[in-house]
Amino acid sequence: MIRTVPTKPYPDQRPGTSGLRKKVQVFQQPHYVENFVQAIFDCVPDRDGAKLVVGGDGRFYNREAIQKVIKIAAANGFGHIVVGRGGILSTPAASNLIRVRGAIGGVVLSASHNPGGPDGDFGIKFNVANGGPAPESFTEAAFARSKAIDVFRLVEAADIDLDRLGVTRLHETTIEVVDPVADYQALMERLFDFDRIRDMFRSGLRFSFDAMGAVTGPYAKAIFERALGAPDGCVLNGVPLPDFGGHHPDPNLVHAAHLYEAAMRPDGPDLSAASDGDGDRNLIIGKGCFVSPSDSLAVIAANAHLAPGYAGGIAGVARSMPTSGAADRVARKLGVNVFETPTGWKFFGNLLDAGLVTICGEESAGTGSSHVREKDGLWAVLMWLNILAVRRQSVLDVMRDHWAQFGRNYYVRHDYEEIDAAGANDLMGALRGRLASLAGSDLGGKRISVADEFSYLDPVDGSLSSNQGVRLLFEDGSRIVFRLSGTGTVGATLRVYLEQFEADPARHNLDVASVMAPIAAAAVAVAEIPAFTGRLKPDVVT
Ligand code: G16
């Protein structure tokens, strides 16, 4: 039976960079999930009889939220709901399912790399029919709807058994519980040379993958250990847990420091990798060599043709603005398109749909391609395995060759987390107010050639996205970018992105922190970071 339930709106349901993310306790408020999900569905006019994909990263409150989503979807006319067994679907696997099943969209429950558990974070994101995150026009419409909502509808029924594969009915809707791994694994087997990677494992490649107690465990075990024959146990923390086993599932040098330390030892793994809460981010570390996400994007663009799925070459590369320009150099050499978009995977969707680009990436540990419409952590690891298997080189040698050919974009990001939101906004406001006087001035002994705020005109749909970060571009090709994160749940996070290009091969193997120290000091000074934030140093350097 369908029940129409009166409700009162919450004013704070504005999605950020990647969906609505809040503390678990916020989502646990009465009708909080129901309101937002109803607001989303109200913005999907063609939902009658349509197919919907539902799944999440397994974090605390995943199962409860999925039951609500299913019951509300069934009451809102969806004809067929595909849900991952146990409520599990990695973000890229959800994107793939939406595409291969011809769904109108999907509801993905995740707060990505943010911590989980009862005191952690939760999130809800809507993906559209191309498999990618809903565009800004949609998320703004859902936000507007959430502020006016006065009823939601749900089917009153017992909970669906999420742990049994197969088909059941809920009111007039078919509910299908599917293996979360199978379709995704089949896609990976089409894109990459599994035989060659298998041979490389057989010949002794030492590999370690940390699923960080989050969603990629079942995928990684199936693909790396079972299909590719990597040694049992190479997948660490491979069982998805509601609190991620206490891990902060953010695959960076702070939260995966143990991988870095192991990789720097002479007897360390040849390749160490990790993914985040929902499986869309990646960390790549070779023996003695951390690969920055910006460099990883460039290497993947330059070598993608070595994998069967990309043997015909790539149409182009897109990167978010704060990502280094390393990939641009590759694209120019290959003679393919290159695009610079705002932060947020959703901005790649139109370019991928239009066939303008094949490979996309972001400095925030996201890399992916036209195979789905999300970034994809395991895809990036498989791409690296495929590159190593064909080139028969160490990660370090691949990087050295790459820098010799294209030059090196030294890069680092400094994050000031959970700072006072008013102070953060004042800092950005003060910078904005000084852009005109900064252009042409000297900073840290270098001339600023351009000082502006990035905006993006989507070449496909003509939409304009403004206020996407303050940029200081220097005459020598180096760059400082200031931006406030759109994914935090407490206060504000200031991100400072620093980049310096080095063409001289004699200077390609320097210590990154030392190279970046002068520009980092210049960034602190020009933005008066201590004065506005009360912080003397960043919380995370990655
Ligand atoms: C999300 C988006 C990414 C973005 C990242 C960082 O990632 O999908 O496109 O680069 O947030 O955003 P911000 O700098 O605003 O925190 P995820 O992995 O959290 O979904």
Coordinates of C-alpha atoms and ligand atoms in Angstrom, one line a residue:
M1 CA 0.0 0.0 0.0
I2 CA 1.3 3.5 -0.9
R3 CA 1.2 6.0 1.9
T4 CA 1.5 9.7 1.5
V5 CA 3.3 11.2 4.5
P6 CA 3.2 14.9 5.4
T7 CA 6.6 16.4 6.1
K8 CA 8.4 19.6 6.8
P9 CA 11.4 20.7 4.7
Y10 CA 15.0 20.9 6.0
P11 CA 16.7 24.0 4.7
D12 CA 20.2 22.5 4.4
Q13 CA 19.8 19.9 1.6
R14 CA 22.0 21.6 -1.0
P15 CA 24.3 19.0 -2.7
G16 CA 28.0 19.8 -2.7
T17 CA 30.8 18.8 -5.2
S18 CA 29.4 15.3 -5.2
G19 CA 25.9 14.9 -3.7
L20 CA 24.5 15.7 -0.3
R21 CA 27.1 14.9 2.5
K22 CA 26.5 15.4 6.2
K23 CA 27.1 13.7 9.5
V24 CA 25.2 10.5 10.0
Q25 CA 23.2 12.1 12.8
V26 CA 21.9 14.7 10.4
F27 CA 20.6 11.9 8.0
Q28 CA 19.1 10.1 11.0
Q29 CA 16.7 13.0 11.7
P30 CA 13.1 12.2 11.0
H31 CA 12.2 12.3 7.3
Y32 CA 15.7 13.7 6.4
V33 CA 16.5 10.9 3.9
E34 CA 12.8 10.6 2.8
N35 CA 12.6 14.4 2.0
F36 CA 15.7 14.5 -0.1
V37 CA 15.0 11.3 -2.0
Q38 CA 11.5 12.5 -2.7
A39 CA 12.9 15.8 -3.9
I40 CA 15.2 14.0 -6.2
F41 CA 12.5 11.8 -7.7
D42 CA 10.2 14.8 -8.1
C43 CA 12.9 16.1 -10.5
V44 CA 12.8 12.9 -12.6
P45 CA 9.7 13.4 -14.6
D46 CA 10.1 10.2 -16.8
R47 CA 10.3 7.8 -13.8
D48 CA 7.0 6.0 -14.5
G49 CA 7.9 2.4 -15.2
A50 CA 11.6 3.3 -15.4
K51 CA 14.6 1.4 -14.1
L52 CA 16.6 2.6 -11.1
V53 CA 20.0 1.4 -9.7
V54 CA 20.5 1.6 -5.9
G55 CA 23.6 0.8 -3.9
G56 CA 26.2 2.2 -1.6
D57 CA 29.6 1.8 -0.1
G58 CA 28.5 -0.2 2.9
R59 CA 29.1 2.5 5.5
F60 CA 27.0 2.8 8.6
Y61 CA 23.3 3.6 7.8
N62 CA 23.7 2.2 4.2
R63 CA 21.2 -0.6 4.7
E64 CA 18.6 1.6 6.5
A65 CA 18.8 4.3 3.8
I66 CA 18.6 1.7 1.0
Q67 CA 15.3 0.3 2.4
K68 CA 13.9 3.9 2.5
V69 CA 15.1 4.6 -1.1
I70 CA 13.6 1.4 -2.4
K71 CA 10.2 2.0 -0.7
I72 CA 10.0 5.6 -1.9
A73 CA 11.1 4.7 -5.4
A74 CA 8.4 2.0 -5.6
A75 CA 5.8 4.5 -4.5
N76 CA 7.0 7.0 -7.1
G77 CA 6.3 4.7 -10.0
F78 CA 9.8 3.2 -10.8
G79 CA 9.1 -0.1 -12.5
H80 CA 12.4 -2.0 -11.8
I81 CA 15.0 -1.4 -9.1
V82 CA 18.4 -3.0 -9.4
V83 CA 20.2 -3.2 -6.0
G84 CA 23.6 -4.6 -5.2
R85 CA 23.7 -7.6 -2.8
G86 CA 24.1 -6.5 0.8
G87 CA 23.4 -2.9 -0.4
I88 CA 26.9 -2.9 -1.9
L89 CA 27.8 -1.1 -5.1
S90 CA 31.0 0.8 -5.7
T91 CA 30.4 4.2 -7.4
P92 CA 32.0 3.1 -10.7
A93 CA 30.1 -0.2 -10.6
A94 CA 26.9 1.7 -10.0
S95 CA 27.7 3.9 -13.0
N96 CA 28.3 0.8 -15.1
L97 CA 25.1 -0.8 -14.0
I98 CA 23.1 2.3 -14.9
R99 CA 24.6 2.2 -18.4
V100 CA 24.4 -1.6 -19.1
R101 CA 20.9 -1.9 -17.7
G102 CA 19.5 1.1 -19.4
A103 CA 18.4 2.7 -16.1
I104 CA 17.1 6.2 -15.9
G105 CA 19.5 6.8 -13.1
G106 CA 20.8 5.6 -9.8
V107 CA 20.9 6.5 -6.1
V108 CA 24.4 6.1 -4.7
L109 CA 24.7 6.1 -0.9
S110 CA 28.2 7.2 0.0
A111 CA 30.2 10.0 1.6
S112 CA 33.2 8.8 -0.5
H113 CA 36.5 9.2 1.3
N114 CA 35.0 10.7 4.5
P115 CA 35.1 8.6 7.6
G116 CA 32.2 6.3 8.4
G117 CA 30.5 4.8 11.5
P118 CA 27.8 6.3 13.8
D119 CA 29.8 9.5 14.3
G120 CA 31.1 9.6 10.7
D121 CA 29.6 10.9 7.5
F122 CA 26.9 9.8 5.2
G123 CA 25.8 10.9 1.7
I124 CA 23.3 10.6 -1.1
K125 CA 24.1 11.2 -4.7
F126 CA 21.9 10.9 -7.8
N127 CA 23.4 9.7 -11.1
V128 CA 21.6 10.3 -14.4
A129 CA 21.0 8.0 -17.3
N130 CA 24.6 8.3 -18.7
G131 CA 25.8 6.8 -15.4
G132 CA 27.4 10.1 -14.2
P133 CA 26.6 12.4 -11.4
A134 CA 23.6 14.7 -12.0
P135 CA 24.6 18.0 -13.5
E136 CA 24.3 21.3 -11.5
S137 CA 21.0 22.2 -13.1
F138 CA 19.5 18.9 -11.7
T139 CA 21.1 19.2 -8.2
E140 CA 19.9 22.9 -7.9
A141 CA 16.4 21.8 -8.9
A142 CA 16.5 19.0 -6.3
F143 CA 17.7 21.5 -3.7
A144 CA 14.9 24.0 -4.6
R145 CA 12.3 21.2 -4.4
S146 CA 13.7 20.0 -1.0
K147 CA 12.9 23.5 0.4
A148 CA 9.3 23.3 -0.6
I149 CA 8.5 19.6 0.1
D150 CA 5.5 18.9 2.1
V151 CA 4.8 15.2 1.5
F152 CA 6.7 12.1 0.5
R153 CA 5.3 8.8 -0.7
L154 CA 6.4 5.3 0.3
V155 CA 5.2 1.7 0.0
E156 CA 4.4 0.4 3.4
A157 CA 5.9 -3.1 3.5
A158 CA 8.5 -5.3 5.3
D159 CA 12.1 -4.7 4.4
I160 CA 13.5 -6.2 1.3
D161 CA 16.0 -9.1 1.9
L162 CA 19.2 -7.4 0.4
D163 CA 21.3 -10.5 1.0
R164 CA 19.6 -12.9 -1.4
L165 CA 20.2 -12.7 -5.1
G166 CA 17.1 -12.7 -7.3
V167 CA 13.8 -10.9 -8.0
T168 CA 10.9 -10.0 -5.8
R169 CA 8.0 -7.6 -6.1
L170 CA 7.2 -4.5 -4.0
H171 CA 3.8 -3.2 -4.8
E172 CA 4.0 -2.8 -8.6
T173 CA 7.8 -2.7 -8.8
T174 CA 10.3 -5.4 -9.5
I175 CA 13.2 -5.5 -7.1
E176 CA 16.3 -7.3 -8.4
V177 CA 19.2 -8.0 -6.1
V178 CA 22.4 -8.5 -8.2
D179 CA 26.0 -9.5 -7.6
P180 CA 27.7 -6.2 -7.2
V181 CA 31.0 -7.4 -8.8
A182 CA 30.0 -9.5 -11.9
D183 CA 29.2 -6.8 -14.5
Y184 CA 32.0 -4.6 -13.4
Q185 CA 34.6 -7.4 -13.6
A186 CA 33.4 -8.3 -17.1
L187 CA 33.9 -4.7 -18.2
M188 CA 37.5 -4.7 -16.8
E189 CA 38.2 -7.9 -18.6
R190 CA 37.2 -6.3 -21.9
L191 CA 39.4 -3.2 -21.3
F192 CA 42.6 -4.7 -20.0
D193 CA 45.0 -7.5 -21.0
F194 CA 44.3 -9.9 -18.2
D195 CA 46.6 -12.6 -19.7
R196 CA 49.5 -10.3 -19.7
I197 CA 48.9 -9.0 -16.2
R198 CA 48.5 -12.6 -15.0
D199 CA 51.9 -13.5 -16.5
M200 CA 53.4 -10.6 -14.7
F201 CA 52.1 -11.8 -11.4
R202 CA 53.3 -15.3 -12.2
S203 CA 56.7 -13.9 -12.9
G204 CA 56.8 -12.5 -9.4
L205 CA 55.5 -8.9 -9.4
R206 CA 55.0 -7.8 -5.8
F207 CA 51.7 -6.1 -5.3
S208 CA 49.7 -4.7 -2.5
F209 CA 46.2 -3.2 -2.6
D210 CA 44.5 -1.7 0.4
A211 CA 40.7 -1.6 0.3
M212 CA 40.7 0.4 3.5
G213 CA 37.8 -1.6 5.0
A214 CA 35.6 0.0 2.4
V215 CA 33.6 -1.1 -0.7
T216 CA 36.4 -2.2 -3.1
G217 CA 37.3 -5.3 -1.0
P218 CA 35.0 -7.8 -2.9
Y219 CA 35.9 -6.3 -6.2
A220 CA 39.7 -6.4 -5.6
K221 CA 39.6 -10.0 -4.3
A222 CA 37.6 -11.1 -7.3
I223 CA 39.8 -9.3 -9.8
F224 CA 43.3 -9.3 -8.4
E225 CA 43.4 -12.4 -6.4
R226 CA 41.0 -14.7 -8.2
A227 CA 41.0 -13.6 -11.8
L228 CA 44.6 -12.3 -12.1
G229 CA 46.3 -14.7 -9.8
A230 CA 47.9 -12.1 -7.5
P231 CA 49.0 -13.8 -4.3
D232 CA 46.3 -14.4 -1.7
G233 CA 46.5 -11.7 0.9
C234 CA 47.7 -9.0 -1.4
V235 CA 44.3 -7.3 -0.8
L236 CA 44.4 -5.7 2.6
N237 CA 41.4 -4.7 4.7
G238 CA 39.2 -6.5 2.1
V239 CA 35.9 -6.7 3.9
P240 CA 33.6 -3.7 3.7
L241 CA 32.7 -2.7 7.3
P242 CA 30.2 -0.1 8.5
D243 CA 32.9 1.9 10.2
F244 CA 35.6 0.9 7.7
G245 CA 37.4 -0.8 10.5
G246 CA 38.2 2.6 11.9
H247 CA 40.1 3.5 8.8
H248 CA 39.7 6.9 7.2
P249 CA 39.2 5.6 3.7
D250 CA 41.0 8.4 1.9
P251 CA 43.8 7.0 -0.2
N252 CA 46.4 9.7 0.3
L253 CA 49.8 9.9 1.9
V254 CA 48.4 10.7 5.3
H255 CA 45.7 8.0 5.6
A256 CA 47.6 5.4 3.6
A257 CA 51.0 6.3 5.1
H258 CA 51.8 2.6 5.8
L259 CA 51.7 1.9 2.1
Y260 CA 54.1 4.7 1.4
E261 CA 56.5 3.6 4.1
A262 CA 56.4 0.0 2.8
A263 CA 57.0 1.1 -0.8
M264 CA 60.0 3.2 0.2
R265 CA 61.8 0.1 1.6
P266 CA 64.2 -1.7 -0.7
D267 CA 62.2 -4.9 -0.3
G268 CA 58.8 -3.1 -0.6
P269 CA 56.1 -4.0 -3.2
D270 CA 56.7 -3.1 -6.8
L271 CA 53.3 -1.6 -6.9
S272 CA 51.2 -0.4 -3.9
A273 CA 47.7 0.9 -4.4
A274 CA 44.5 1.8 -2.5
S275 CA 41.0 3.0 -3.1
D276 CA 38.6 5.0 -1.1
G277 CA 35.2 4.5 0.7
D278 CA 33.1 4.1 -2.5
G279 CA 35.9 2.9 -4.9
D280 CA 36.2 5.8 -7.2
R281 CA 39.6 7.2 -6.0
N282 CA 43.0 5.7 -6.3
L283 CA 46.5 5.9 -4.9
I284 CA 49.5 4.6 -6.9
I285 CA 52.9 4.1 -5.4
G286 CA 55.8 2.3 -7.0
K287 CA 58.8 1.0 -5.2
G288 CA 60.6 4.2 -4.1
C289 CA 58.2 6.4 -6.1
F290 CA 54.9 8.0 -5.2
V291 CA 52.9 8.9 -8.3
S292 CA 51.0 12.1 -7.9
P293 CA 47.4 11.9 -9.3
S294 CA 48.2 14.6 -11.8
D295 CA 51.2 12.6 -13.1
S296 CA 49.2 9.4 -13.1
L297 CA 46.7 11.1 -15.4
A298 CA 49.5 12.2 -17.7
V299 CA 51.1 8.7 -17.8
I300 CA 47.8 7.0 -18.4
A301 CA 47.0 9.4 -21.2
A302 CA 50.4 8.7 -22.8
N303 CA 50.1 4.9 -22.4
A304 CA 46.4 4.1 -22.6
H305 CA 46.9 2.6 -26.1
L306 CA 48.9 -0.3 -24.5
A307 CA 45.6 -1.6 -23.1
P308 CA 43.2 -3.4 -25.5
G309 CA 40.2 -1.2 -24.6
Y310 CA 42.2 1.9 -25.8
A311 CA 44.3 0.3 -28.6
G312 CA 42.7 2.7 -31.1
G313 CA 44.0 5.7 -29.3
I314 CA 42.2 8.4 -27.3
A315 CA 40.0 11.3 -28.4
G316 CA 41.3 13.7 -25.8
V317 CA 42.0 14.4 -22.1
A318 CA 40.1 16.4 -19.6
R319 CA 41.3 17.5 -16.2
S320 CA 39.9 19.6 -13.4
M321 CA 41.4 23.1 -13.2
P322 CA 43.5 22.5 -10.0
T323 CA 45.0 19.4 -11.6
S324 CA 48.5 20.0 -12.9
G325 CA 49.1 20.7 -16.6
A326 CA 51.2 17.5 -17.1
A327 CA 48.3 15.8 -19.0
D328 CA 48.0 18.8 -21.3
R329 CA 51.6 18.3 -22.5
V330 CA 50.7 14.7 -23.4
A331 CA 47.5 15.7 -25.2
R332 CA 49.4 18.3 -27.2
K333 CA 52.0 15.8 -28.3
L334 CA 49.4 13.3 -29.2
G335 CA 47.5 16.0 -31.1
V336 CA 44.2 15.3 -29.2
N337 CA 41.7 17.5 -27.4
V338 CA 42.4 18.9 -24.0
F339 CA 39.9 20.5 -21.6
E340 CA 40.1 22.2 -18.3
T341 CA 37.0 21.9 -16.2
P342 CA 35.9 22.9 -12.7
T343 CA 36.4 20.4 -9.8
G344 CA 33.7 17.7 -9.8
W345 CA 33.5 14.6 -12.0
K346 CA 30.1 15.8 -13.3
F347 CA 31.8 18.3 -15.5
F348 CA 33.4 15.5 -17.5
G349 CA 30.1 13.9 -18.4
N350 CA 29.2 16.1 -21.4
L351 CA 32.7 15.8 -22.9
L352 CA 32.6 12.0 -22.6
D353 CA 29.1 11.7 -24.0
A354 CA 30.1 13.9 -26.9
G355 CA 33.1 11.8 -27.6
L356 CA 35.4 14.8 -27.2
V357 CA 37.6 13.0 -24.6
T358 CA 38.5 9.5 -23.5
I359 CA 40.6 10.0 -20.4
C360 CA 39.7 12.2 -17.5
G361 CA 41.4 13.0 -14.2
E362 CA 41.6 15.1 -11.1
E363 CA 44.3 16.0 -8.6
S364 CA 42.0 14.6 -5.9
A365 CA 43.1 11.0 -6.7
G366 CA 40.5 10.5 -9.4
T367 CA 41.2 9.0 -12.8
G368 CA 38.8 7.4 -15.3
S369 CA 37.7 7.0 -18.8
S370 CA 34.7 6.8 -21.2
H371 CA 34.0 3.2 -19.9
V372 CA 31.8 4.7 -17.2
R373 CA 30.8 8.2 -16.1
E374 CA 32.6 8.2 -12.7
K375 CA 36.2 8.1 -11.7
D376 CA 37.3 4.6 -11.1
G377 CA 39.9 3.5 -8.5
L378 CA 40.3 -0.2 -9.6
W379 CA 40.3 0.8 -13.3
A380 CA 43.3 3.1 -12.6
V381 CA 45.2 0.3 -10.8
L382 CA 44.5 -2.1 -13.6
M383 CA 45.6 0.5 -16.1
W384 CA 48.9 0.8 -14.3
L385 CA 49.3 -3.0 -14.1
N386 CA 48.6 -3.2 -17.8
I387 CA 51.2 -0.5 -18.5
L388 CA 53.8 -2.2 -16.3
A389 CA 53.0 -5.6 -17.9
V390 CA 53.6 -4.3 -21.5
R391 CA 56.5 -1.9 -20.8
R392 CA 58.3 -4.3 -18.4
Q393 CA 59.6 -1.4 -16.4
S394 CA 59.4 -0.4 -12.8
V395 CA 57.0 2.5 -11.8
L396 CA 60.0 4.6 -11.2
D397 CA 61.5 4.0 -14.6
V398 CA 58.1 4.7 -16.3
M399 CA 58.0 8.0 -14.4
R400 CA 61.6 8.9 -15.3
D401 CA 61.0 8.2 -19.0
H402 CA 57.8 10.2 -18.8
W403 CA 59.5 13.3 -17.3
A404 CA 62.4 13.0 -19.7
Q405 CA 59.9 13.1 -22.6
F406 CA 57.4 15.7 -21.3
G407 CA 59.2 17.6 -18.5
R408 CA 58.0 17.4 -14.9
N409 CA 55.2 19.3 -13.3
Y410 CA 56.1 19.4 -9.6
Y411 CA 52.9 19.5 -7.7
V412 CA 51.6 19.5 -4.1
R413 CA 48.3 20.3 -2.4
H414 CA 48.0 21.8 1.1
D415 CA 44.7 21.3 2.9
Y416 CA 43.6 23.4 5.9
E417 CA 40.7 21.3 7.3
E418 CA 37.7 22.1 9.5
I419 CA 38.6 25.8 9.6
D420 CA 36.0 28.4 10.5
A421 CA 33.7 28.9 7.5
A422 CA 33.5 32.7 7.9
G423 CA 37.3 33.0 8.0
A424 CA 37.6 30.8 4.9
N425 CA 35.0 32.9 3.0
D426 CA 36.7 36.1 4.1
L427 CA 40.1 34.8 2.9
M428 CA 38.6 34.0 -0.5
G429 CA 36.8 37.3 -0.6
A430 CA 40.0 39.2 0.2
L431 CA 41.8 37.5 -2.6
R432 CA 39.0 38.1 -5.0
G433 CA 39.1 41.8 -4.1
R434 CA 42.8 42.0 -4.9
L435 CA 42.9 40.1 -8.3
A436 CA 43.3 43.3 -10.3
S437 CA 46.3 44.5 -8.3
L438 CA 47.9 41.0 -8.1
A439 CA 48.1 40.7 -11.9
G440 CA 51.5 42.0 -13.1
S441 CA 52.9 42.2 -9.5
D442 CA 55.8 40.2 -8.1
L443 CA 55.3 37.4 -5.5
G444 CA 58.1 35.4 -4.0
G445 CA 60.5 36.8 -6.6
K446 CA 58.3 35.9 -9.6
R447 CA 56.0 37.8 -11.8
I448 CA 52.3 37.0 -11.7
S449 CA 51.0 37.1 -15.3
V450 CA 47.3 36.3 -14.7
A451 CA 45.3 36.6 -11.5
D452 CA 41.6 35.5 -11.9
E453 CA 38.8 33.4 -10.8
F454 CA 38.2 30.3 -12.9
S455 CA 34.9 29.9 -14.7
Y456 CA 33.9 27.3 -17.2
L457 CA 31.6 27.5 -20.2
D458 CA 30.6 23.9 -21.0
P459 CA 31.3 23.5 -24.8
V460 CA 28.5 21.0 -25.1
D461 CA 25.5 22.5 -23.3
G462 CA 26.6 26.1 -23.0
S463 CA 26.2 26.2 -19.2
L464 CA 28.4 28.6 -17.3
S465 CA 29.9 27.6 -13.9
S466 CA 31.5 30.6 -12.1
N467 CA 33.5 31.0 -8.9
Q468 CA 35.5 27.9 -9.4
G469 CA 38.7 28.9 -7.6
V470 CA 41.2 31.8 -7.6
R471 CA 44.3 31.3 -9.8
L472 CA 47.6 33.0 -9.8
L473 CA 49.5 32.1 -12.9
F474 CA 53.2 33.0 -13.0
E475 CA 55.3 34.0 -16.0
D476 CA 57.6 31.0 -15.5
G477 CA 54.6 28.5 -15.8
S478 CA 54.2 27.9 -12.1
R479 CA 50.8 28.4 -10.5
I480 CA 49.0 28.8 -7.1
V481 CA 45.3 28.0 -6.9
F482 CA 43.0 28.7 -3.9
R483 CA 39.7 26.9 -3.5
L484 CA 37.2 25.9 -0.8
S485 CA 36.3 22.2 -0.8
G486 CA 32.7 21.2 -1.6
T487 CA 32.9 17.8 0.1
G488 CA 33.6 18.6 3.8
T489 CA 30.9 18.3 6.5
V490 CA 32.4 20.4 9.3
G491 CA 33.4 24.0 8.9
A492 CA 35.3 24.7 5.7
T493 CA 38.4 23.2 4.1
L494 CA 40.8 25.5 2.2
R495 CA 42.8 23.8 -0.5
V496 CA 45.9 25.4 -1.8
Y497 CA 47.2 23.8 -5.0
L498 CA 50.9 24.5 -6.0
E499 CA 52.6 23.6 -9.2
Q500 CA 55.9 24.3 -10.8
F501 CA 57.2 23.1 -14.2
E502 CA 60.7 21.9 -14.7
A503 CA 61.9 21.1 -18.2
D504 CA 65.5 20.4 -17.3
P505 CA 66.1 16.6 -16.8
A506 CA 68.9 17.3 -14.4
R507 CA 66.2 18.7 -12.1
H508 CA 63.6 15.9 -12.3
N509 CA 64.6 13.9 -9.3
L510 CA 64.6 16.6 -6.6
D511 CA 62.7 16.4 -3.3
V512 CA 59.2 17.7 -4.0
A513 CA 58.8 19.5 -0.6
S514 CA 62.1 21.4 -1.2
V515 CA 61.2 22.4 -4.7
M516 CA 57.8 23.6 -3.6
A517 CA 58.8 25.4 -0.4
P518 CA 59.3 28.9 -2.0
I519 CA 55.9 28.9 -3.8
A520 CA 54.2 27.4 -0.7
A521 CA 55.5 30.2 1.4
A522 CA 54.4 32.7 -1.2
A523 CA 50.9 31.2 -1.1
V524 CA 50.7 31.5 2.7
A525 CA 51.8 35.1 2.5
V526 CA 49.6 36.3 -0.3
A527 CA 46.4 34.8 1.1
E528 CA 47.4 35.7 4.7
I529 CA 46.4 32.1 5.7
P530 CA 47.4 32.3 9.4
A531 CA 45.5 35.6 9.9
F532 CA 42.3 34.3 8.3
T533 CA 42.3 30.7 9.5
G534 CA 44.4 30.8 12.7
R535 CA 46.5 27.9 11.2
L536 CA 50.2 28.0 10.9
K537 CA 50.5 24.9 8.8
P538 CA 48.3 22.6 6.7
D539 CA 46.6 19.5 8.1
V540 CA 47.2 17.4 5.0
V541 CA 49.9 17.7 2.4
T542 CA 49.3 15.5 -0.5
Ligands
G16_1 C1 34.4 14.5 -5.2 C2 34.2 14.8 -6.6 C3 35.5 15.0 -7.3 C4 36.3 16.1 -6.6 C5 36.4 15.8 -5.2 C6 37.1 16.9 -4.3 O1 35.1 13.3 -5.0 O2 33.6 13.7 -7.2 O3 35.2 15.3 -8.6 O4 37.5 16.3 -7.2 O5 35.2 15.5 -4.6 O6 36.2 17.9 -4.2 P1 36.5 19.0 -3.1 O7 37.9 19.6 -3.5 O8 35.4 20.0 -3.4 O9 36.5 18.5 -1.8 P2 34.6 12.2 -4.1 O10 35.6 11.1 -4.3 O11 34.5 12.8 -2.8 O12 33.2 11.8 -4.7

